[in-house]
Amino acid sequence: MNTLLSVIIPSFNEVGMIHKTSQTISRILEDNGISYELIFVNDGSTDSTWVKIRSETEHNSCIKGINFSRNFGKESAIYAGLFYSSGDCCVVIDCDLQHPPEKIVEMYRLWENGYEIIEGIKHSRGQNESRTHFFAAKCFYKIISRLTDIDMSRASDFKLLDRKAVNALLNIKEKNAFFRALSSWIGFKTTTVEFDVREREIGETKWSTWALVKYAVSSISSFSAAPMQIVSLLGSVMLLISLVLGGIALYQKATGTALEGFTTVIIINLFTGSIIMLSLGIIGYYISKIYDEIQGRPKYIVRGTCGDLKNTPKEPKDIL
Ligand code: UDP
Ligand code: MG
Protein backbone atom coordinates (compact mmCIF):
# COMPACT_ATOMS: atom_id res chain seq x y z
CA MET A 1 0.00 0.00 0.00
CA ASN A 2 1.47 3.33 -1.04
CA THR A 3 0.35 6.03 1.33
CA LEU A 4 1.19 9.70 1.38
CA LEU A 5 1.84 11.86 4.43
CA SER A 6 1.22 15.61 4.21
CA VAL A 7 3.22 17.75 6.60
CA ILE A 8 1.67 21.19 7.16
CA ILE A 9 4.01 23.91 8.36
CA PRO A 10 2.54 27.35 9.19
CA SER A 11 5.29 29.91 8.74
CA PHE A 12 5.30 33.55 9.72
CA ASN A 13 8.58 35.44 9.39
CA GLU A 14 10.61 32.23 9.51
CA VAL A 15 13.14 33.06 6.82
CA GLY A 16 15.99 31.62 8.89
CA MET A 17 14.21 28.31 9.49
CA ILE A 18 12.66 27.29 6.15
CA HIS A 19 15.74 25.58 4.73
CA LYS A 20 16.71 23.83 7.93
CA THR A 21 13.15 22.69 8.66
CA SER A 22 12.55 21.32 5.17
CA GLN A 23 15.93 19.55 5.16
CA THR A 24 15.44 18.03 8.61
CA ILE A 25 11.91 16.80 8.04
CA SER A 26 12.53 15.44 4.53
CA ARG A 27 15.63 13.58 5.68
CA ILE A 28 13.82 11.94 8.58
CA LEU A 29 10.89 10.88 6.39
CA GLU A 30 13.10 9.63 3.55
CA ASP A 31 15.27 7.63 5.98
CA ASN A 32 12.13 5.93 7.23
CA GLY A 33 10.74 5.24 3.76
CA ILE A 34 7.66 7.42 4.16
CA SER A 35 6.27 9.16 1.04
CA TYR A 36 5.53 12.74 1.92
CA GLU A 37 4.71 16.26 0.83
CA LEU A 38 5.75 19.30 2.85
CA ILE A 39 3.30 22.20 2.63
CA PHE A 40 4.69 25.49 3.88
CA VAL A 41 1.98 28.08 4.46
CA ASN A 42 3.42 31.59 4.35
CA ASP A 43 1.13 33.53 6.67
CA GLY A 44 1.78 37.02 5.29
CA SER A 45 5.41 37.21 6.41
CA THR A 46 7.07 40.59 6.15
CA ASP A 47 10.51 39.08 5.51
CA SER A 48 11.53 36.92 2.53
CA THR A 49 10.03 33.68 3.86
CA TRP A 50 8.04 33.19 0.62
CA VAL A 51 11.14 33.58 -1.55
CA LYS A 52 12.85 30.91 0.56
CA ILE A 53 9.86 28.57 0.29
CA ARG A 54 9.84 28.97 -3.51
CA SER A 55 13.52 28.20 -3.77
CA GLU A 56 12.98 25.05 -1.67
CA THR A 57 10.22 23.86 -4.02
CA GLU A 58 12.63 24.15 -6.96
CA HIS A 59 15.04 21.67 -5.36
CA ASN A 60 12.57 19.13 -4.07
CA SER A 61 9.28 18.33 -5.80
CA CYS A 62 7.80 17.07 -2.53
CA ILE A 63 7.90 20.60 -1.13
CA LYS A 64 4.96 22.90 -1.83
CA GLY A 65 3.96 26.38 -0.74
CA ILE A 66 0.87 28.47 -0.15
CA ASN A 67 1.18 32.24 0.07
CA PHE A 68 -1.43 34.27 1.97
CA SER A 69 -2.33 37.79 0.90
CA ARG A 70 -1.67 38.99 4.46
CA ASN A 71 -1.24 37.64 7.99
CA PHE A 72 -4.35 35.64 8.87
CA GLY A 73 -2.98 33.82 11.92
CA LYS A 74 -1.70 30.33 12.59
CA GLU A 75 -5.16 28.74 12.76
CA SER A 76 -5.97 29.92 9.23
CA ALA A 77 -2.59 28.71 8.00
CA ILE A 78 -3.32 25.25 9.42
CA TYR A 79 -6.74 25.12 7.72
CA ALA A 80 -5.26 26.23 4.39
CA GLY A 81 -2.63 23.49 4.64
CA LEU A 82 -5.30 20.89 5.37
CA PHE A 83 -7.43 22.11 2.46
CA TYR A 84 -4.58 21.87 -0.05
CA SER A 85 -3.15 18.61 1.25
CA SER A 86 -3.55 15.37 -0.64
CA GLY A 87 -2.09 12.93 1.89
CA ASP A 88 -3.87 9.96 3.44
CA CYS A 89 -2.93 11.58 6.71
CA CYS A 90 -1.68 15.03 7.70
CA VAL A 91 0.73 16.23 10.36
CA VAL A 92 0.71 19.82 11.60
CA ILE A 93 4.06 21.00 12.94
CA ASP A 94 5.63 24.36 13.82
CA CYS A 95 8.26 25.79 11.53
CA ASP A 96 10.72 26.56 14.35
CA LEU A 97 11.44 22.87 15.09
CA GLN A 98 10.23 23.31 18.66
CA HIS A 99 8.14 20.22 17.95
CA PRO A 100 10.64 17.36 17.48
CA PRO A 101 10.26 16.12 13.87
CA GLU A 102 11.43 12.57 14.76
CA LYS A 103 8.10 12.15 16.52
CA ILE A 104 6.35 12.34 13.14
CA VAL A 105 7.62 8.82 12.41
CA GLU A 106 6.26 7.53 15.71
CA MET A 107 2.91 9.19 14.95
CA TYR A 108 2.87 7.75 11.43
CA ARG A 109 3.48 4.22 12.73
CA LEU A 110 0.59 4.59 15.15
CA TRP A 111 -1.60 5.76 12.26
CA GLU A 112 -0.56 2.66 10.29
CA ASN A 113 -1.73 0.63 13.27
CA GLY A 114 -5.24 2.03 12.95
CA TYR A 115 -5.31 5.22 15.00
CA GLU A 116 -7.05 8.15 13.31
CA ILE A 117 -5.82 11.05 15.43
CA ILE A 118 -2.47 11.12 17.18
CA GLU A 119 -2.14 14.09 19.49
CA GLY A 120 1.25 15.49 20.40
CA ILE A 121 1.19 16.10 24.16
CA LYS A 122 3.77 18.33 25.79
CA HIS A 123 5.86 16.42 28.28
CA SER A 124 7.39 19.68 29.40
CA ARG A 125 6.78 23.27 28.37
CA GLY A 126 9.67 25.40 27.05
CA GLN A 127 12.08 26.49 29.79
CA ASN A 128 12.14 30.14 28.82
CA GLU A 129 8.60 30.86 29.95
CA SER A 130 8.01 33.64 32.46
CA ARG A 131 6.03 32.95 35.64
CA THR A 132 3.12 35.16 34.63
CA HIS A 133 2.91 33.46 31.24
CA PHE A 134 2.97 30.04 32.91
CA PHE A 135 0.22 31.08 35.34
CA ALA A 136 -1.94 32.66 32.62
CA ALA A 137 -1.56 29.58 30.40
CA LYS A 138 -2.54 27.37 33.34
CA CYS A 139 -5.74 29.39 34.01
CA PHE A 140 -6.63 29.38 30.32
CA TYR A 141 -6.25 25.62 30.02
CA LYS A 142 -8.24 25.04 33.22
CA ILE A 143 -11.17 27.00 31.78
CA ILE A 144 -10.99 25.47 28.33
CA SER A 145 -10.62 21.93 29.75
CA ARG A 146 -13.75 22.48 31.81
CA LEU A 147 -15.71 23.75 28.82
CA THR A 148 -14.64 21.07 26.38
CA ASP A 149 -14.31 18.14 28.81
CA ILE A 150 -10.93 17.45 27.25
CA ASP A 151 -7.67 17.82 29.15
CA MET A 152 -5.98 20.58 27.21
CA SER A 153 -3.26 21.51 29.69
CA ARG A 154 -0.54 19.80 27.68
CA ALA A 155 -2.22 19.91 24.27
CA SER A 156 -0.44 21.39 21.28
CA ASP A 157 -1.06 21.94 17.59
CA PHE A 158 1.45 19.17 16.83
CA LYS A 159 -0.75 16.29 15.70
CA LEU A 160 -1.40 13.73 13.02
CA LEU A 161 -4.88 13.45 11.50
CA ASP A 162 -6.29 10.76 9.27
CA ARG A 163 -7.94 11.93 6.01
CA LYS A 164 -11.38 11.22 7.55
CA ALA A 165 -10.63 13.57 10.44
CA VAL A 166 -9.19 16.20 8.09
CA ASN A 167 -12.38 16.14 6.00
CA ALA A 168 -14.50 16.40 9.14
CA LEU A 169 -12.52 19.47 10.21
CA LEU A 170 -12.74 21.04 6.78
CA ASN A 171 -16.51 20.61 6.88
CA ILE A 172 -16.78 22.77 9.99
CA LYS A 173 -17.65 26.17 8.62
CA GLU A 174 -16.89 28.15 11.78
CA LYS A 175 -14.63 31.05 10.96
CA ASN A 176 -13.06 31.36 14.40
CA ALA A 177 -12.30 27.66 14.59
CA PHE A 178 -10.04 26.65 17.47
CA PHE A 179 -8.00 23.85 15.89
CA ARG A 180 -6.46 22.47 19.07
CA ALA A 181 -9.83 21.78 20.69
CA LEU A 182 -11.88 21.02 17.56
CA SER A 183 -9.54 18.22 16.55
CA SER A 184 -10.50 16.46 19.80
CA TRP A 185 -14.13 17.50 19.60
CA ILE A 186 -14.65 15.67 16.27
CA GLY A 187 -13.94 12.35 17.98
CA PHE A 188 -12.30 9.43 16.08
CA LYS A 189 -9.92 6.81 17.44
CA THR A 190 -7.33 8.87 19.25
CA THR A 191 -4.05 8.26 21.01
CA THR A 192 -1.24 10.48 22.25
CA VAL A 193 2.50 10.82 21.84
CA GLU A 194 4.53 12.75 24.40
CA PHE A 195 7.23 15.18 23.35
CA ASP A 196 9.55 17.73 24.93
CA VAL A 197 9.20 21.31 23.69
CA ARG A 198 12.57 22.42 22.39
CA GLU A 199 14.01 25.88 22.56
CA ARG A 200 13.54 28.09 19.51
CA GLU A 201 16.79 28.24 17.51
CA ILE A 202 16.26 31.29 15.32
CA GLY A 203 13.88 34.24 15.60
CA GLU A 204 11.46 34.80 18.43
CA THR A 205 7.93 33.82 19.39
CA LYS A 206 5.22 35.50 17.31
CA TRP A 207 2.83 35.66 20.25
CA SER A 208 2.67 38.95 22.08
CA THR A 209 0.83 39.00 25.40
CA TRP A 210 -2.06 40.85 23.76
CA ALA A 211 -2.24 38.27 20.94
CA LEU A 212 -2.39 35.51 23.55
CA VAL A 213 -5.19 37.26 25.46
CA LYS A 214 -7.19 37.69 22.24
CA TYR A 215 -6.59 34.04 21.33
CA ALA A 216 -7.72 32.91 24.80
CA VAL A 217 -10.91 35.01 24.79
CA SER A 218 -11.85 33.93 21.29
CA SER A 219 -11.18 30.24 22.03
CA ILE A 220 -13.18 30.27 25.25
CA SER A 221 -16.12 32.07 23.68
CA SER A 222 -16.15 29.73 20.70
CA PHE A 223 -16.75 26.83 23.08
CA SER A 224 -19.14 28.41 25.55
CA ALA A 225 -21.71 31.10 26.16
CA ALA A 226 -20.88 31.00 29.89
CA PRO A 227 -19.47 34.56 29.95
CA MET A 228 -22.92 35.78 28.91
CA GLN A 229 -24.36 34.01 31.92
CA ILE A 230 -22.09 36.14 34.08
CA VAL A 231 -24.43 38.97 33.12
CA SER A 232 -27.39 37.25 34.78
CA LEU A 233 -25.25 36.37 37.78
CA LEU A 234 -24.09 39.95 38.23
CA GLY A 235 -27.71 41.09 37.84
CA SER A 236 -28.85 38.75 40.65
CA VAL A 237 -26.05 39.89 42.95
CA MET A 238 -27.02 43.49 42.27
CA LEU A 239 -30.67 42.76 43.00
CA LEU A 240 -29.75 41.26 46.37
CA ILE A 241 -27.57 44.22 47.29
CA SER A 242 -30.27 46.70 46.28
CA LEU A 243 -32.85 44.82 48.35
CA VAL A 244 -30.67 45.07 51.44
CA LEU A 245 -29.78 48.71 50.82
CA GLY A 246 -33.40 49.52 49.94
CA GLY A 247 -34.47 48.06 53.27
CA ILE A 248 -31.90 50.14 55.10
CA ALA A 249 -32.98 53.28 53.23
CA LEU A 250 -36.64 52.70 54.09
CA TYR A 251 -35.76 52.12 57.70
CA GLN A 252 -33.76 55.35 57.79
CA LYS A 253 -36.66 57.22 56.20
CA ALA A 254 -39.03 55.85 58.80
CA THR A 255 -36.75 56.86 61.65
CA GLY A 256 -36.07 60.32 60.14
CA THR A 257 -32.33 59.89 59.41
CA ALA A 258 -32.66 59.62 55.63
CA LEU A 259 -30.01 62.15 54.55
CA GLU A 260 -27.17 59.90 55.58
CA GLY A 261 -27.87 57.60 52.66
CA PHE A 262 -25.98 59.77 50.20
CA THR A 263 -22.84 57.57 50.20
CA THR A 264 -24.94 54.51 49.54
CA VAL A 265 -26.64 56.18 46.60
CA ILE A 266 -23.33 57.11 45.01
CA ILE A 267 -21.86 53.65 45.51
CA ILE A 268 -24.95 51.94 44.15
CA ASN A 269 -24.97 54.26 41.16
CA LEU A 270 -21.36 53.59 40.25
CA PHE A 271 -21.69 49.88 40.89
CA THR A 272 -24.82 49.50 38.76
CA GLY A 273 -23.28 51.57 36.00
CA SER A 274 -20.15 49.47 35.84
CA ILE A 275 -22.04 46.20 35.86
CA ILE A 276 -24.35 47.34 33.07
CA MET A 277 -21.35 48.39 31.00
CA LEU A 278 -19.56 45.11 31.66
CA SER A 279 -22.66 43.15 30.69
CA LEU A 280 -23.17 45.14 27.52
CA GLY A 281 -19.53 44.50 26.66
CA ILE A 282 -19.96 40.75 26.97
CA ILE A 283 -23.16 40.75 24.94
CA GLY A 284 -21.54 43.03 22.38
CA TYR A 285 -18.60 40.65 22.06
CA TYR A 286 -20.87 37.72 21.24
CA ILE A 287 -22.89 39.80 18.80
CA SER A 288 -19.70 40.83 17.03
CA LYS A 289 -18.75 37.16 16.78
CA ILE A 290 -22.14 36.35 15.25
CA TYR A 291 -21.65 39.25 12.87
CA ASP A 292 -18.23 37.91 11.93
CA GLU A 293 -19.65 34.48 11.19
CA ILE A 294 -22.67 35.62 9.16
CA GLN A 295 -20.58 37.87 7.00
CA GLY A 296 -19.16 34.60 5.73
CA ARG A 297 -15.76 35.99 4.91
CA PRO A 298 -13.14 33.35 4.14
CA LYS A 299 -10.69 32.24 6.83
CA TYR A 300 -7.85 33.30 4.55
CA ILE A 301 -7.08 34.58 1.08
CA VAL A 302 -4.44 32.92 -1.06
CA ARG A 303 -2.27 35.12 -3.23
CA GLY A 304 -0.48 32.25 -4.92
CA THR A 305 0.89 28.75 -4.57
CA CYS A 306 3.99 26.93 -5.70
CA GLY A 307 4.74 23.27 -6.24
CA ASP A 308 2.26 20.65 -7.30
CA LEU A 309 -0.69 21.15 -4.96
CA LYS A 310 -3.84 19.06 -5.42
CA ASN A 311 -6.60 21.40 -4.37
CA THR A 312 -5.42 24.55 -6.16
CA PRO A 313 -8.64 26.54 -6.52
CA LYS A 314 -9.77 27.76 -9.88
CA GLU A 315 -12.28 30.27 -8.59
CA PRO A 316 -12.08 32.43 -5.49
CA LYS A 317 -15.25 30.84 -4.12
CA ASP A 318 -13.37 27.55 -3.71
CA ILE A 319 -11.21 29.16 -1.08
CA LEU A 320 -12.73 28.57 2.30
N1 UDP B 1 2.74 31.38 13.04
C1 UDP B 1 1.92 31.66 11.94
N2 UDP B 1 1.19 32.82 11.95
C2 UDP B 1 1.22 33.70 13.00
C3 UDP B 1 2.04 33.39 14.11
C4 UDP B 1 2.78 32.22 14.10
O1 UDP B 1 1.86 30.90 10.99
O2 UDP B 1 0.53 34.73 12.93
C5 UDP B 1 3.55 30.14 13.03
C6 UDP B 1 5.04 30.33 13.29
O3 UDP B 1 5.74 30.59 12.10
C7 UDP B 1 5.43 28.99 13.88
C8 UDP B 1 4.18 28.56 14.62
O4 UDP B 1 3.11 29.32 14.08
O5 UDP B 1 5.71 28.03 12.88
C9 UDP B 1 4.30 28.79 16.11
O6 UDP B 1 4.63 30.15 16.36
P1 UDP B 1 5.62 30.58 17.51
O7 UDP B 1 6.84 29.74 17.48
O8 UDP B 1 5.80 32.04 17.37
O9 UDP B 1 4.75 30.26 18.79
P2 UDP B 1 5.24 29.58 20.16
O10 UDP B 1 6.06 28.38 19.79
O11 UDP B 1 6.03 30.63 20.84
O12 UDP B 1 3.96 29.22 20.83
MG1 MG C 1 7.58 28.25 18.57
Coordinates of C-alpha atoms and ligand atoms in Angstrom, one line a residue:
M1 CA 0.0 0.0 0.0
N2 CA 1.5 3.3 -1.0
T3 CA 0.3 6.0 1.3
L4 CA 1.2 9.7 1.4
L5 CA 1.8 11.9 4.4
S6 CA 1.2 15.6 4.2
V7 CA 3.2 17.7 6.6
I8 CA 1.7 21.2 7.2
I9 CA 4.0 23.9 8.4
P10 CA 2.5 27.3 9.2
S11 CA 5.3 29.9 8.7
F12 CA 5.3 33.5 9.7
N13 CA 8.6 35.4 9.4
E14 CA 10.6 32.2 9.5
V15 CA 13.1 33.1 6.8
G16 CA 16.0 31.6 8.9
M17 CA 14.2 28.3 9.5
I18 CA 12.7 27.3 6.1
H19 CA 15.7 25.6 4.7
K20 CA 16.7 23.8 7.9
T21 CA 13.2 22.7 8.7
S22 CA 12.5 21.3 5.2
Q23 CA 15.9 19.6 5.2
T24 CA 15.4 18.0 8.6
I25 CA 11.9 16.8 8.0
S26 CA 12.5 15.4 4.5
R27 CA 15.6 13.6 5.7
I28 CA 13.8 11.9 8.6
L29 CA 10.9 10.9 6.4
E30 CA 13.1 9.6 3.6
D31 CA 15.3 7.6 6.0
N32 CA 12.1 5.9 7.2
G33 CA 10.7 5.2 3.8
I34 CA 7.7 7.4 4.2
S35 CA 6.3 9.2 1.0
Y36 CA 5.5 12.7 1.9
E37 CA 4.7 16.3 0.8
L38 CA 5.8 19.3 2.9
I39 CA 3.3 22.2 2.6
F40 CA 4.7 25.5 3.9
V41 CA 2.0 28.1 4.5
N42 CA 3.4 31.6 4.3
D43 CA 1.1 33.5 6.7
G44 CA 1.8 37.0 5.3
S45 CA 5.4 37.2 6.4
T46 CA 7.1 40.6 6.2
D47 CA 10.5 39.1 5.5
S48 CA 11.5 36.9 2.5
T49 CA 10.0 33.7 3.9
W50 CA 8.0 33.2 0.6
V51 CA 11.1 33.6 -1.6
K52 CA 12.9 30.9 0.6
I53 CA 9.9 28.6 0.3
R54 CA 9.8 29.0 -3.5
S55 CA 13.5 28.2 -3.8
E56 CA 13.0 25.1 -1.7
T57 CA 10.2 23.9 -4.0
E58 CA 12.6 24.1 -7.0
H59 CA 15.0 21.7 -5.4
N60 CA 12.6 19.1 -4.1
S61 CA 9.3 18.3 -5.8
C62 CA 7.8 17.1 -2.5
I63 CA 7.9 20.6 -1.1
K64 CA 5.0 22.9 -1.8
G65 CA 4.0 26.4 -0.7
I66 CA 0.9 28.5 -0.2
N67 CA 1.2 32.2 0.1
F68 CA -1.4 34.3 2.0
S69 CA -2.3 37.8 0.9
R70 CA -1.7 39.0 4.5
N71 CA -1.2 37.6 8.0
F72 CA -4.4 35.6 8.9
G73 CA -3.0 33.8 11.9
K74 CA -1.7 30.3 12.6
E75 CA -5.2 28.7 12.8
S76 CA -6.0 29.9 9.2
A77 CA -2.6 28.7 8.0
I78 CA -3.3 25.2 9.4
Y79 CA -6.7 25.1 7.7
A80 CA -5.3 26.2 4.4
G81 CA -2.6 23.5 4.6
L82 CA -5.3 20.9 5.4
F83 CA -7.4 22.1 2.5
Y84 CA -4.6 21.9 -0.1
S85 CA -3.1 18.6 1.3
S86 CA -3.6 15.4 -0.6
G87 CA -2.1 12.9 1.9
D88 CA -3.9 10.0 3.4
C89 CA -2.9 11.6 6.7
C90 CA -1.7 15.0 7.7
V91 CA 0.7 16.2 10.4
V92 CA 0.7 19.8 11.6
I93 CA 4.1 21.0 12.9
D94 CA 5.6 24.4 13.8
C95 CA 8.3 25.8 11.5
D96 CA 10.7 26.6 14.3
L97 CA 11.4 22.9 15.1
Q98 CA 10.2 23.3 18.7
H99 CA 8.1 20.2 17.9
P100 CA 10.6 17.4 17.5
P101 CA 10.3 16.1 13.9
E102 CA 11.4 12.6 14.8
K103 CA 8.1 12.1 16.5
I104 CA 6.3 12.3 13.1
V105 CA 7.6 8.8 12.4
E106 CA 6.3 7.5 15.7
M107 CA 2.9 9.2 14.9
Y108 CA 2.9 7.8 11.4
R109 CA 3.5 4.2 12.7
L110 CA 0.6 4.6 15.2
W111 CA -1.6 5.8 12.3
E112 CA -0.6 2.7 10.3
N113 CA -1.7 0.6 13.3
G114 CA -5.2 2.0 13.0
Y115 CA -5.3 5.2 15.0
E116 CA -7.0 8.1 13.3
I117 CA -5.8 11.0 15.4
I118 CA -2.5 11.1 17.2
E119 CA -2.1 14.1 19.5
G120 CA 1.3 15.5 20.4
I121 CA 1.2 16.1 24.2
K122 CA 3.8 18.3 25.8
H123 CA 5.9 16.4 28.3
S124 CA 7.4 19.7 29.4
R125 CA 6.8 23.3 28.4
G126 CA 9.7 25.4 27.0
Q127 CA 12.1 26.5 29.8
N128 CA 12.1 30.1 28.8
E129 CA 8.6 30.9 30.0
S130 CA 8.0 33.6 32.5
R131 CA 6.0 32.9 35.6
T132 CA 3.1 35.2 34.6
H133 CA 2.9 33.5 31.2
F134 CA 3.0 30.0 32.9
F135 CA 0.2 31.1 35.3
A136 CA -1.9 32.7 32.6
A137 CA -1.6 29.6 30.4
K138 CA -2.5 27.4 33.3
C139 CA -5.7 29.4 34.0
F140 CA -6.6 29.4 30.3
Y141 CA -6.2 25.6 30.0
K142 CA -8.2 25.0 33.2
I143 CA -11.2 27.0 31.8
I144 CA -11.0 25.5 28.3
S145 CA -10.6 21.9 29.7
R146 CA -13.8 22.5 31.8
L147 CA -15.7 23.7 28.8
T148 CA -14.6 21.1 26.4
D149 CA -14.3 18.1 28.8
I150 CA -10.9 17.5 27.2
D151 CA -7.7 17.8 29.2
M152 CA -6.0 20.6 27.2
S153 CA -3.3 21.5 29.7
R154 CA -0.5 19.8 27.7
A155 CA -2.2 19.9 24.3
S156 CA -0.4 21.4 21.3
D157 CA -1.1 21.9 17.6
F158 CA 1.4 19.2 16.8
K159 CA -0.8 16.3 15.7
L160 CA -1.4 13.7 13.0
L161 CA -4.9 13.5 11.5
D162 CA -6.3 10.8 9.3
R163 CA -7.9 11.9 6.0
K164 CA -11.4 11.2 7.5
A165 CA -10.6 13.6 10.4
V166 CA -9.2 16.2 8.1
N167 CA -12.4 16.1 6.0
A168 CA -14.5 16.4 9.1
L169 CA -12.5 19.5 10.2
L170 CA -12.7 21.0 6.8
N171 CA -16.5 20.6 6.9
I172 CA -16.8 22.8 10.0
K173 CA -17.6 26.2 8.6
E174 CA -16.9 28.1 11.8
K175 CA -14.6 31.0 11.0
N176 CA -13.1 31.4 14.4
A177 CA -12.3 27.7 14.6
F178 CA -10.0 26.7 17.5
F179 CA -8.0 23.9 15.9
R180 CA -6.5 22.5 19.1
A181 CA -9.8 21.8 20.7
L182 CA -11.9 21.0 17.6
S183 CA -9.5 18.2 16.5
S184 CA -10.5 16.5 19.8
W185 CA -14.1 17.5 19.6
I186 CA -14.6 15.7 16.3
G187 CA -13.9 12.4 18.0
F188 CA -12.3 9.4 16.1
K189 CA -9.9 6.8 17.4
T190 CA -7.3 8.9 19.3
T191 CA -4.0 8.3 21.0
T192 CA -1.2 10.5 22.2
V193 CA 2.5 10.8 21.8
E194 CA 4.5 12.7 24.4
F195 CA 7.2 15.2 23.4
D196 CA 9.6 17.7 24.9
V197 CA 9.2 21.3 23.7
R198 CA 12.6 22.4 22.4
E199 CA 14.0 25.9 22.6
R200 CA 13.5 28.1 19.5
E201 CA 16.8 28.2 17.5
I202 CA 16.3 31.3 15.3
G203 CA 13.9 34.2 15.6
E204 CA 11.5 34.8 18.4
T205 CA 7.9 33.8 19.4
K206 CA 5.2 35.5 17.3
W207 CA 2.8 35.7 20.2
S208 CA 2.7 39.0 22.1
T209 CA 0.8 39.0 25.4
W210 CA -2.1 40.9 23.8
A211 CA -2.2 38.3 20.9
L212 CA -2.4 35.5 23.5
V213 CA -5.2 37.3 25.5
K214 CA -7.2 37.7 22.2
Y215 CA -6.6 34.0 21.3
A216 CA -7.7 32.9 24.8
V217 CA -10.9 35.0 24.8
S218 CA -11.9 33.9 21.3
S219 CA -11.2 30.2 22.0
I220 CA -13.2 30.3 25.2
S221 CA -16.1 32.1 23.7
S222 CA -16.1 29.7 20.7
F223 CA -16.8 26.8 23.1
S224 CA -19.1 28.4 25.6
A225 CA -21.7 31.1 26.2
A226 CA -20.9 31.0 29.9
P227 CA -19.5 34.6 29.9
M228 CA -22.9 35.8 28.9
Q229 CA -24.4 34.0 31.9
I230 CA -22.1 36.1 34.1
V231 CA -24.4 39.0 33.1
S232 CA -27.4 37.2 34.8
L233 CA -25.3 36.4 37.8
L234 CA -24.1 39.9 38.2
G235 CA -27.7 41.1 37.8
S236 CA -28.9 38.7 40.6
V237 CA -26.0 39.9 43.0
M238 CA -27.0 43.5 42.3
L239 CA -30.7 42.8 43.0
L240 CA -29.7 41.3 46.4
I241 CA -27.6 44.2 47.3
S242 CA -30.3 46.7 46.3
L243 CA -32.9 44.8 48.3
V244 CA -30.7 45.1 51.4
L245 CA -29.8 48.7 50.8
G246 CA -33.4 49.5 49.9
G247 CA -34.5 48.1 53.3
I248 CA -31.9 50.1 55.1
A249 CA -33.0 53.3 53.2
L250 CA -36.6 52.7 54.1
Y251 CA -35.8 52.1 57.7
Q252 CA -33.8 55.4 57.8
K253 CA -36.7 57.2 56.2
A254 CA -39.0 55.8 58.8
T255 CA -36.7 56.9 61.7
G256 CA -36.1 60.3 60.1
T257 CA -32.3 59.9 59.4
A258 CA -32.7 59.6 55.6
L259 CA -30.0 62.1 54.6
E260 CA -27.2 59.9 55.6
G261 CA -27.9 57.6 52.7
F262 CA -26.0 59.8 50.2
T263 CA -22.8 57.6 50.2
T264 CA -24.9 54.5 49.5
V265 CA -26.6 56.2 46.6
I266 CA -23.3 57.1 45.0
I267 CA -21.9 53.6 45.5
I268 CA -25.0 51.9 44.1
N269 CA -25.0 54.3 41.2
L270 CA -21.4 53.6 40.3
F271 CA -21.7 49.9 40.9
T272 CA -24.8 49.5 38.8
G273 CA -23.3 51.6 36.0
S274 CA -20.2 49.5 35.8
I275 CA -22.0 46.2 35.9
I276 CA -24.3 47.3 33.1
M277 CA -21.4 48.4 31.0
L278 CA -19.6 45.1 31.7
S279 CA -22.7 43.2 30.7
L280 CA -23.2 45.1 27.5
G281 CA -19.5 44.5 26.7
I282 CA -20.0 40.7 27.0
I283 CA -23.2 40.7 24.9
G284 CA -21.5 43.0 22.4
Y285 CA -18.6 40.7 22.1
Y286 CA -20.9 37.7 21.2
I287 CA -22.9 39.8 18.8
S288 CA -19.7 40.8 17.0
K289 CA -18.8 37.2 16.8
I290 CA -22.1 36.3 15.3
Y291 CA -21.7 39.3 12.9
D292 CA -18.2 37.9 11.9
E293 CA -19.7 34.5 11.2
I294 CA -22.7 35.6 9.2
Q295 CA -20.6 37.9 7.0
G296 CA -19.2 34.6 5.7
R297 CA -15.8 36.0 4.9
P298 CA -13.1 33.4 4.1
K299 CA -10.7 32.2 6.8
Y300 CA -7.8 33.3 4.6
I301 CA -7.1 34.6 1.1
V302 CA -4.4 32.9 -1.1
R303 CA -2.3 35.1 -3.2
G304 CA -0.5 32.2 -4.9
T305 CA 0.9 28.7 -4.6
C306 CA 4.0 26.9 -5.7
G307 CA 4.7 23.3 -6.2
D308 CA 2.3 20.7 -7.3
L309 CA -0.7 21.1 -5.0
K310 CA -3.8 19.1 -5.4
N311 CA -6.6 21.4 -4.4
T312 CA -5.4 24.5 -6.2
P313 CA -8.6 26.5 -6.5
K314 CA -9.8 27.8 -9.9
E315 CA -12.3 30.3 -8.6
P316 CA -12.1 32.4 -5.5
K317 CA -15.3 30.8 -4.1
D318 CA -13.4 27.6 -3.7
I319 CA -11.2 29.2 -1.1
L320 CA -12.7 28.6 2.3
Ligands
UDP1 N1 2.7 31.4 13.0 C1 1.9 31.7 11.9 N2 1.2 32.8 11.9 C2 1.2 33.7 13.0 C3 2.0 33.4 14.1 C4 2.8 32.2 14.1 O1 1.9 30.9 11.0 O2 0.5 34.7 12.9 C5 3.5 30.1 13.0 C6 5.0 30.3 13.3 O3 5.7 30.6 12.1 C7 5.4 29.0 13.9 C8 4.2 28.6 14.6 O4 3.1 29.3 14.1 O5 5.7 28.0 12.9 C9 4.3 28.8 16.1 O6 4.6 30.1 16.4 P1 5.6 30.6 17.5 O7 6.8 29.7 17.5 O8 5.8 32.0 17.4 O9 4.8 30.3 18.8 P2 5.2 29.6 20.2 O10 6.1 28.4 19.8 O11 6.0 30.6 20.8 O12 4.0 29.2 20.8
MG2 MG 7.6 28.2 18.6

